[in-house]
Amino acid sequence: MVMMKKKPSQGRQKIPIAKIAKSSNLQVTFCKRRSGLFKKASELCTLCGVEIAIVVFSPANKPFSFGHPHVESVLDRFLGTPKSSIDSDFTSQQGQDYMSGSSVHELNMVFTQTQNHLEAEKKRGQELDEMSKAGQGSSRRCWWENPIDEMGLHELEMMKAAMKELKKNVIKQVNKISMIQSCAAINSQYHSLDEW
Amino acid sequence: MVMMKKKPSQGRQKIPIAKIAKSSNLQVTFCKRRSGLFKKASELCTLCGVEIAIVVFSPANKPFSFGHPHVESVLDRFLGTPKSSIDSDFTSQQGQDYMSGSSVHELNMVFTQTQNHLEAEKKRGQELDEMSKAGQGSSRRCWWENPIDEMGLHELEMMKAAMKELKKNVIKQVNKISMIQSCAAINSQYHSLDEW
DNA sequence: GACTATCAATAAAG
DNA sequence: CTTTATTGATAGTC
């Protein structure tokens, strides 16, 4: 062909190794690199005949995993050899046995409940992610307006502290106002402050 | 230099993806490809801001691992979400009794991991709370953050009612969580609820 | 470990 | 998903 044609593509461009801002690009890059990573892992398995397990949580917190021969068998093996910590940042300790006297069934109940709580926490975490990503939209609530049911212990602890402080201030202010309006009738409603 | 030199290297040659026979080659290939794999993984983390964990057992059965932010946190999270099985060869089930035949110790391990995960999730949620609170800029505050001094009697009255309701819900939730984590040590901090 | 020629992985566009 | 142009990973070697 005698026709000149401009480059139909810039081909592969170098990208800086830093958090990708553009959401669509991030999604594509994650997909490509995840499959590339899994491919590399499978090649490593075949070439060297080793066991491997990879677990990734996508930007949307969806779990992906690769394992040879199986994810769980490799993880079991790894978790069963705590000295693996010397090879990486994996630091672990064998904690005490919780509730050693309990029945397996009881443990299962507790475990299931804890897992459910965990699910709720994670879901809430995701929602918070979405919220902060969505920016200052009109739908934003103050954290204290979030459903109490979805709060964790730590948040409740913080709320308790905040409320105690608030109560102190409220009482102070009420007293101040009461002084100013030295009208006894109004104050009567606040005599039961200590019932809080 | 005027000296001719023959090609000092054949460069990279393609190798078949099959078990490497030569032990020395296998060793060096494992090292190179393992580090390459971990590098790819870290890039994926940086680019996409995701959590990842890799566990490999070398040809000599030595464990190597890579994890961001931590191997164990990612594995805990993964093991706590058995429905991740749909994404890979990891097969599990969401039955009522988990691992009925397992020892109490095993259950305890899993439970401990799940609890740790729960803690991590809660902490993360709290950090997000802080973020979104701070992100509102100095201009906008939640009403309860407004100076108490500027409130009139009516607002204080309303606040009192709101706080009573809040307190009721908080206590309810704390009790719920306390029930779930029937671990006495943790609950001790909440025994003084009635001091409010 | 380091070097270098090759080839596979992949960013961007279709 | 497919194509294209480039970058980056790495097999062989010292």
Coordinates of C-alpha atoms (C1' of nucleotides) in Angstrom, one line a residue:
Chain A
M1 CA 0.0 0.0 0.0
V2 CA 1.2 3.4 -0.9
M3 CA -1.1 5.1 1.6
M4 CA 0.5 6.5 4.6
K5 CA -1.4 5.6 7.7
K6 CA -0.8 7.2 11.1
K7 CA -0.1 4.9 14.0
P8 CA -3.3 3.2 14.8
S9 CA -2.3 2.7 18.3
Q10 CA 0.2 4.0 20.8
G11 CA 0.7 0.4 22.0
R12 CA 1.7 -0.3 25.5
Q13 CA 2.5 2.7 27.5
K14 CA 4.4 2.8 30.7
I15 CA 2.3 3.6 33.7
P16 CA 3.7 4.7 37.1
I17 CA 3.4 2.1 39.8
A18 CA 1.0 4.1 41.9
K19 CA -2.7 3.9 42.7
I20 CA -4.7 4.2 39.4
A21 CA -7.1 7.0 39.8
K22 CA -9.4 6.4 36.9
S23 CA -11.9 3.8 38.0
S24 CA -12.4 2.2 34.6
N25 CA -8.7 1.8 34.0
L26 CA -8.3 0.4 37.4
Q27 CA -10.9 -2.2 36.8
V28 CA -9.3 -3.3 33.5
T29 CA -5.8 -3.3 34.9
F30 CA -6.9 -5.3 37.9
C31 CA -8.5 -8.0 35.6
K32 CA -5.5 -8.2 33.3
R33 CA -2.8 -8.2 36.0
R34 CA -4.7 -10.6 38.2
S35 CA -5.0 -13.1 35.3
G36 CA -1.4 -12.5 34.5
L37 CA -0.4 -13.1 38.0
F38 CA -2.4 -16.4 38.2
K39 CA -0.8 -17.4 34.9
K40 CA 2.7 -16.8 36.3
A41 CA 1.8 -18.8 39.3
S42 CA 0.6 -21.7 37.3
E43 CA 3.7 -21.6 35.3
L44 CA 5.8 -21.6 38.5
C45 CA 3.8 -24.7 39.6
T46 CA 4.4 -26.6 36.4
L47 CA 8.0 -25.6 36.0
C48 CA 9.1 -26.2 39.5
G49 CA 6.4 -28.6 40.8
V50 CA 5.6 -26.5 43.8
E51 CA 2.5 -25.8 45.8
I52 CA 1.1 -22.3 45.8
A53 CA -1.9 -20.4 46.9
I54 CA -2.9 -16.8 46.0
V55 CA -5.8 -14.9 47.5
V56 CA -6.8 -11.5 46.2
F57 CA -9.6 -9.2 47.1
S58 CA -10.6 -7.1 44.1
P59 CA -11.2 -3.3 44.3
A60 CA -14.9 -4.2 44.8
N61 CA -13.8 -6.6 47.7
K62 CA -14.7 -9.7 45.7
P63 CA -12.4 -12.5 46.6
F64 CA -10.3 -14.3 43.9
S65 CA -8.0 -17.2 44.5
F66 CA -5.6 -19.5 42.8
G67 CA -4.3 -22.7 44.2
H68 CA -2.3 -25.7 43.3
P69 CA -3.2 -28.4 44.1
H70 CA -5.8 -26.6 46.2
V71 CA -6.1 -23.2 47.9
E72 CA -7.2 -24.7 51.1
S73 CA -4.6 -27.4 51.3
V74 CA -1.8 -25.0 50.8
L75 CA -3.2 -22.6 53.3
D76 CA -3.7 -25.3 55.8
R77 CA -0.2 -26.4 55.3
F78 CA 1.1 -22.9 55.7
L79 CA -1.0 -22.1 58.7
G80 CA 0.2 -25.3 60.2
T81 CA 3.8 -24.2 60.0
P82 CA 4.0 -21.0 61.9
K83 CA 7.8 -20.8 61.4
S84 CA 7.0 -19.7 57.9
S85 CA 6.9 -16.3 59.6
I86 CA 10.6 -16.1 59.3
D87 CA 10.3 -15.9 55.5
S88 CA 8.1 -12.9 55.3
D89 CA 6.0 -10.4 57.2
F90 CA 3.7 -13.1 58.4
T91 CA 3.8 -13.0 62.2
S92 CA 1.5 -15.2 64.2
Q93 CA 1.1 -16.7 67.6
Q94 CA -0.8 -19.6 68.9
G95 CA -3.3 -18.0 71.1
Q96 CA -4.9 -19.6 74.1
D97 CA -7.8 -21.9 73.5
Y98 CA -11.0 -20.0 74.0
M99 CA -13.6 -21.6 76.1
S100 CA -11.9 -24.9 76.3
G101 CA -14.6 -26.4 78.3
S102 CA -17.4 -25.6 75.9
S103 CA -19.0 -28.1 73.6
V104 CA -18.3 -28.0 69.9
H105 CA -21.9 -27.1 69.2
E106 CA -21.6 -24.0 71.5
L107 CA -18.4 -23.0 69.7
N108 CA -20.1 -23.4 66.4
M109 CA -23.0 -21.2 67.5
V110 CA -20.6 -18.5 68.7
F111 CA -18.5 -18.8 65.6
T112 CA -21.5 -18.5 63.4
Q113 CA -22.7 -15.4 65.2
T114 CA -19.3 -13.9 65.1
Q115 CA -19.1 -14.5 61.4
N116 CA -22.5 -12.9 60.9
H117 CA -21.3 -9.9 62.8
L118 CA -18.2 -9.9 60.6
E119 CA -20.3 -9.9 57.5
A120 CA -22.3 -6.9 58.8
E121 CA -19.1 -5.0 59.6
K122 CA -17.6 -5.7 56.2
K123 CA -20.8 -4.6 54.5
R124 CA -20.8 -1.4 56.5
G125 CA -17.2 -0.9 55.7
Q126 CA -18.0 -1.1 52.0
E127 CA -20.9 1.3 52.4
L128 CA -18.6 3.7 54.1
D129 CA -16.2 3.3 51.2
E130 CA -18.9 4.1 48.7
M131 CA -20.1 7.1 50.8
S132 CA -16.7 8.7 51.0
K133 CA -16.1 7.9 47.3
A134 CA -19.5 9.4 46.4
G135 CA -18.4 12.6 48.0
Q136 CA -20.6 15.1 49.7
G137 CA -23.8 13.8 48.2
S138 CA -27.1 14.8 49.8
S139 CA -27.5 11.3 51.1
R140 CA -24.7 11.6 53.6
R141 CA -25.5 11.1 57.2
C142 CA -23.5 11.8 60.3
W143 CA -22.0 8.6 61.7
W144 CA -24.1 8.8 64.7
E145 CA -27.2 8.5 62.5
N146 CA -26.1 5.2 61.2
P147 CA -28.1 2.2 62.4
I148 CA -27.0 1.3 65.9
D149 CA -27.2 -2.3 64.9
E150 CA -24.3 -2.0 62.6
M151 CA -21.9 -0.5 65.1
G152 CA -19.0 -2.4 66.5
L153 CA -17.8 -2.5 70.0
H154 CA -15.1 0.1 69.5
E155 CA -17.5 2.6 68.0
L156 CA -20.0 2.1 70.8
E157 CA -17.2 2.7 73.2
M158 CA -16.3 5.9 71.5
M159 CA -20.0 6.9 71.4
K160 CA -20.3 6.2 75.1
A161 CA -17.4 8.5 75.8
A162 CA -18.7 11.2 73.5
M163 CA -22.1 11.0 75.1
K164 CA -20.7 11.3 78.6
E165 CA -18.9 14.4 77.6
L166 CA -22.0 15.7 76.0
K167 CA -24.1 15.0 79.1
K168 CA -21.6 16.9 81.2
N169 CA -21.9 19.9 78.9
V170 CA -25.6 19.6 78.7
I171 CA -26.0 19.6 82.5
K172 CA -23.6 22.5 82.7
Q173 CA -25.6 24.5 80.2
V174 CA -28.9 23.6 81.8
N175 CA -27.7 24.8 85.1
K176 CA -26.5 28.0 83.5
I177 CA -29.8 28.6 81.9
S178 CA -31.6 27.7 85.0
M179 CA -29.6 30.3 86.9
I180 CA -30.4 32.9 84.3
Q181 CA -34.1 32.2 84.3
S182 CA -34.4 32.0 88.0
C183 CA -37.9 30.9 87.5
A184 CA -38.3 27.7 89.5
A185 CA -41.2 26.3 87.5
I186 CA -39.2 25.8 84.3
N187 CA -36.3 24.0 86.1
S188 CA -38.5 21.3 87.4
Q189 CA -38.3 19.4 84.2
Y190 CA -34.6 19.0 84.7
H191 CA -34.5 17.7 88.2
S192 CA -34.2 14.2 87.0
L193 CA -30.9 14.7 85.2
D194 CA -29.2 12.0 87.2
E195 CA -31.7 9.4 85.9
W196 CA -29.6 9.4 82.7
Chain B
M1 CA 37.6 -1.5 21.5
V2 CA 38.5 -2.9 18.1
M3 CA 38.2 -6.4 19.3
M4 CA 35.3 -8.3 17.9
K5 CA 33.4 -10.1 20.4
K6 CA 31.0 -12.9 19.8
K7 CA 27.6 -12.7 21.3
P8 CA 28.1 -12.8 25.0
S9 CA 24.7 -14.2 25.6
Q10 CA 21.9 -15.9 23.8
G11 CA 19.5 -13.8 25.8
R12 CA 16.3 -15.1 27.0
Q13 CA 15.2 -18.3 25.4
K14 CA 11.8 -19.7 25.4
I15 CA 11.4 -22.7 27.7
P16 CA 8.6 -25.2 27.6
I17 CA 6.1 -24.9 30.4
A18 CA 6.9 -28.3 31.9
K19 CA 8.6 -29.6 34.9
I20 CA 12.3 -28.6 34.8
A21 CA 14.4 -31.7 35.0
K22 CA 17.8 -30.2 35.8
S23 CA 17.9 -29.5 39.5
S24 CA 20.2 -26.5 39.4
N25 CA 18.1 -24.8 36.7
L26 CA 15.0 -25.6 38.7
Q27 CA 16.4 -24.0 41.7
V28 CA 17.4 -20.8 40.0
T29 CA 14.2 -20.6 38.0
F30 CA 12.2 -21.0 41.1
C31 CA 14.1 -18.1 42.8
K32 CA 13.7 -15.8 39.8
R33 CA 10.1 -16.5 39.1
R34 CA 9.1 -16.4 42.7
S35 CA 10.6 -12.9 43.1
G36 CA 9.0 -11.9 39.8
L37 CA 5.7 -13.2 41.0
F38 CA 6.0 -11.3 44.3
K39 CA 6.9 -8.2 42.4
K40 CA 3.9 -8.5 40.2
A41 CA 1.8 -8.9 43.2
S42 CA 3.1 -5.8 44.9
E43 CA 2.5 -3.9 41.7
L44 CA -1.0 -5.1 41.7
C45 CA -1.4 -3.9 45.3
T46 CA 0.0 -0.5 44.5
L47 CA -1.9 0.0 41.3
C48 CA -5.2 -1.2 42.4
G49 CA -5.0 -0.8 46.1
V50 CA -6.1 -4.4 46.8
E51 CA -5.3 -6.9 49.5
I52 CA -3.4 -10.0 48.4
A53 CA -1.6 -13.0 49.9
I54 CA 0.6 -15.5 48.3
V55 CA 2.0 -18.7 49.8
V56 CA 4.5 -20.9 48.0
F57 CA 6.3 -24.0 49.1
S58 CA 9.7 -24.2 47.4
P59 CA 11.0 -27.4 45.8
A60 CA 12.8 -27.9 49.1
N61 CA 9.4 -27.5 50.8
K62 CA 10.5 -24.2 52.4
P63 CA 7.5 -21.8 52.8
F64 CA 7.6 -18.4 51.2
S65 CA 4.9 -15.8 51.5
F66 CA 3.9 -12.4 50.3
G67 CA 1.1 -10.4 51.8
H68 CA -0.4 -6.9 51.7
P69 CA -1.2 -5.5 54.1
H70 CA -0.4 -8.8 55.9
V71 CA -0.5 -12.4 54.9
E72 CA -2.5 -13.4 57.9
S73 CA -5.0 -10.6 57.6
V74 CA -5.8 -11.5 54.0
L75 CA -6.0 -15.2 54.7
D76 CA -8.2 -14.6 57.7
R77 CA -10.5 -12.5 55.6
F78 CA -10.6 -15.1 52.9
L79 CA -11.1 -18.0 55.3
G80 CA -13.9 -16.0 56.9
T81 CA -15.8 -15.8 53.6
P82 CA -16.3 -19.4 52.5
K83 CA -18.5 -18.2 49.6
S84 CA -15.3 -17.1 48.0
S85 CA -15.3 -20.7 46.8
I86 CA -17.4 -19.7 43.8
D87 CA -14.5 -17.8 42.5
S88 CA -12.0 -20.7 42.4
D89 CA -11.3 -24.3 43.1
F90 CA -11.7 -23.6 46.8
T91 CA -14.8 -25.6 47.8
S92 CA -16.5 -25.3 51.1
Q93 CA -20.0 -25.0 52.4
Q94 CA -22.0 -22.6 54.5
G95 CA -23.4 -25.3 56.7
Q96 CA -24.9 -24.8 60.1
D97 CA -22.1 -26.7 62.0
Y98 CA -18.7 -25.9 60.6
M99 CA -16.3 -28.8 60.6
S100 CA -18.3 -30.9 62.9
G101 CA -15.7 -33.5 63.0
S102 CA -12.9 -31.1 63.8
S103 CA -11.2 -30.7 67.1
V104 CA -12.0 -27.9 69.5
H105 CA -8.5 -26.6 69.0
E106 CA -9.1 -26.3 65.3
L107 CA -12.3 -24.5 65.8
N108 CA -10.6 -22.2 68.3
M109 CA -8.0 -21.4 65.7
V110 CA -10.5 -20.5 63.2
F111 CA -12.6 -18.6 65.7
T112 CA -9.6 -16.6 66.8
Q113 CA -8.8 -15.7 63.3
T114 CA -12.3 -14.6 62.7
Q115 CA -12.3 -12.5 65.8
N116 CA -9.0 -10.9 64.7
H117 CA -10.6 -10.2 61.4
L118 CA -13.6 -8.7 63.1
E119 CA -11.3 -6.4 65.1
A120 CA -9.5 -5.3 61.9
E121 CA -12.8 -4.6 60.2
K122 CA -14.0 -2.6 63.1
K123 CA -10.9 -0.6 63.3
R124 CA -11.0 0.1 59.6
G125 CA -14.6 1.2 59.9
Q126 CA -13.7 3.6 62.6
E127 CA -10.9 5.0 60.5
L128 CA -13.4 5.6 57.7
D129 CA -15.6 7.3 60.2
E130 CA -12.8 9.6 61.2
M131 CA -12.0 10.3 57.6
S132 CA -15.5 11.2 56.5
K133 CA -15.9 13.3 59.6
A134 CA -12.7 15.2 59.0
G135 CA -13.5 15.3 55.3
Q136 CA -16.4 17.5 55.9
G137 CA -14.1 20.4 56.3
S138 CA -14.2 22.8 59.2
S139 CA -17.3 24.5 58.0
R140 CA -19.9 21.8 58.5
R141 CA -20.4 20.1 61.8
C142 CA -23.0 17.6 63.0
W143 CA -25.5 19.3 65.3
W144 CA -24.3 17.5 68.3
E145 CA -20.9 19.0 67.7
N146 CA -22.2 22.5 67.9
P147 CA -21.2 24.5 71.0
I148 CA -23.5 23.5 73.8
D149 CA -23.4 27.1 74.9
E150 CA -25.4 28.2 71.9
M151 CA -28.3 25.9 72.6
G152 CA -31.5 27.0 74.1
L153 CA -33.7 25.1 76.5
H154 CA -35.8 23.6 73.8
E155 CA -32.9 22.2 71.9
L156 CA -31.4 20.8 75.1
E157 CA -34.7 19.2 75.8
M158 CA -34.7 17.6 72.4
M159 CA -31.2 16.5 72.8
K160 CA -31.9 14.9 76.1
A161 CA -34.7 12.9 74.5
A162 CA -32.5 11.9 71.6
M163 CA -29.7 10.8 73.9
K164 CA -32.0 8.7 76.0
E165 CA -33.2 6.9 72.9
L166 CA -29.6 6.6 71.7
K167 CA -28.5 5.2 75.1
K168 CA -31.2 2.6 75.0
N169 CA -30.1 1.4 71.6
V170 CA -26.5 1.5 72.6
I171 CA -27.0 -0.6 75.6
K172 CA -29.1 -3.0 73.6
Q173 CA -26.3 -3.4 71.0
V174 CA -23.6 -3.7 73.6
N175 CA -25.5 -6.4 75.3
K176 CA -25.9 -8.1 71.9
I177 CA -22.2 -8.0 71.2
S178 CA -21.4 -9.0 74.7
M179 CA -23.5 -12.1 74.2
I180 CA -21.8 -12.9 71.0
Q181 CA -18.4 -12.6 72.4
S182 CA -19.0 -14.6 75.5
C183 CA -15.4 -13.9 76.4
A184 CA -15.5 -12.4 79.9
A185 CA -12.3 -10.4 79.5
I186 CA -13.7 -8.2 76.8
N187 CA -17.0 -7.5 78.4
S188 CA -15.5 -6.3 81.7
Q189 CA -15.2 -2.8 80.2
Y190 CA -18.9 -2.6 79.8
H191 CA -20.1 -3.8 83.1
S192 CA -20.4 -0.2 84.2
L193 CA -23.1 0.8 81.8
D194 CA -25.5 1.8 84.5
E195 CA -23.0 4.5 85.6
W196 CA -24.3 6.6 82.7
Chain C
dG1 C1' 24.3 -11.5 41.9
dA2 C1' 24.9 -9.0 37.3
dC3 C1' 24.3 -8.7 32.3
dT4 C1' 21.9 -9.0 27.8
dA5 C1' 19.2 -10.6 24.1
dT6 C1' 14.9 -12.3 23.6
dC7 C1' 10.0 -12.9 24.2
dA8 C1' 5.9 -12.6 27.0
dA9 C1' 2.9 -9.3 29.4
dT10 C1' 0.2 -5.6 28.9
dA11 C1' -1.8 -0.3 28.3
dA12 C1' -4.3 1.8 25.1
dA13 C1' -7.2 1.8 21.3
dG14 C1' -10.6 -0.7 18.1
Chain D
dC1 C1' -12.9 -9.5 23.1
dT2 C1' -8.9 -8.3 19.5
dT3 C1' -5.1 -5.7 17.9
dT4 C1' -0.9 -3.1 18.3
dA5 C1' 3.2 -1.1 20.1
dT6 C1' 6.0 -1.0 23.9
dT7 C1' 7.7 -2.3 28.3
dG8 C1' 9.3 -5.4 31.4
dA9 C1' 10.4 -10.2 32.9
dT10 C1' 13.7 -13.6 32.5
dA11 C1' 16.8 -17.9 30.4
dG12 C1' 21.3 -18.5 29.6
dT13 C1' 25.7 -17.2 30.9
dC14 C1' 29.6 -15.5 33.8

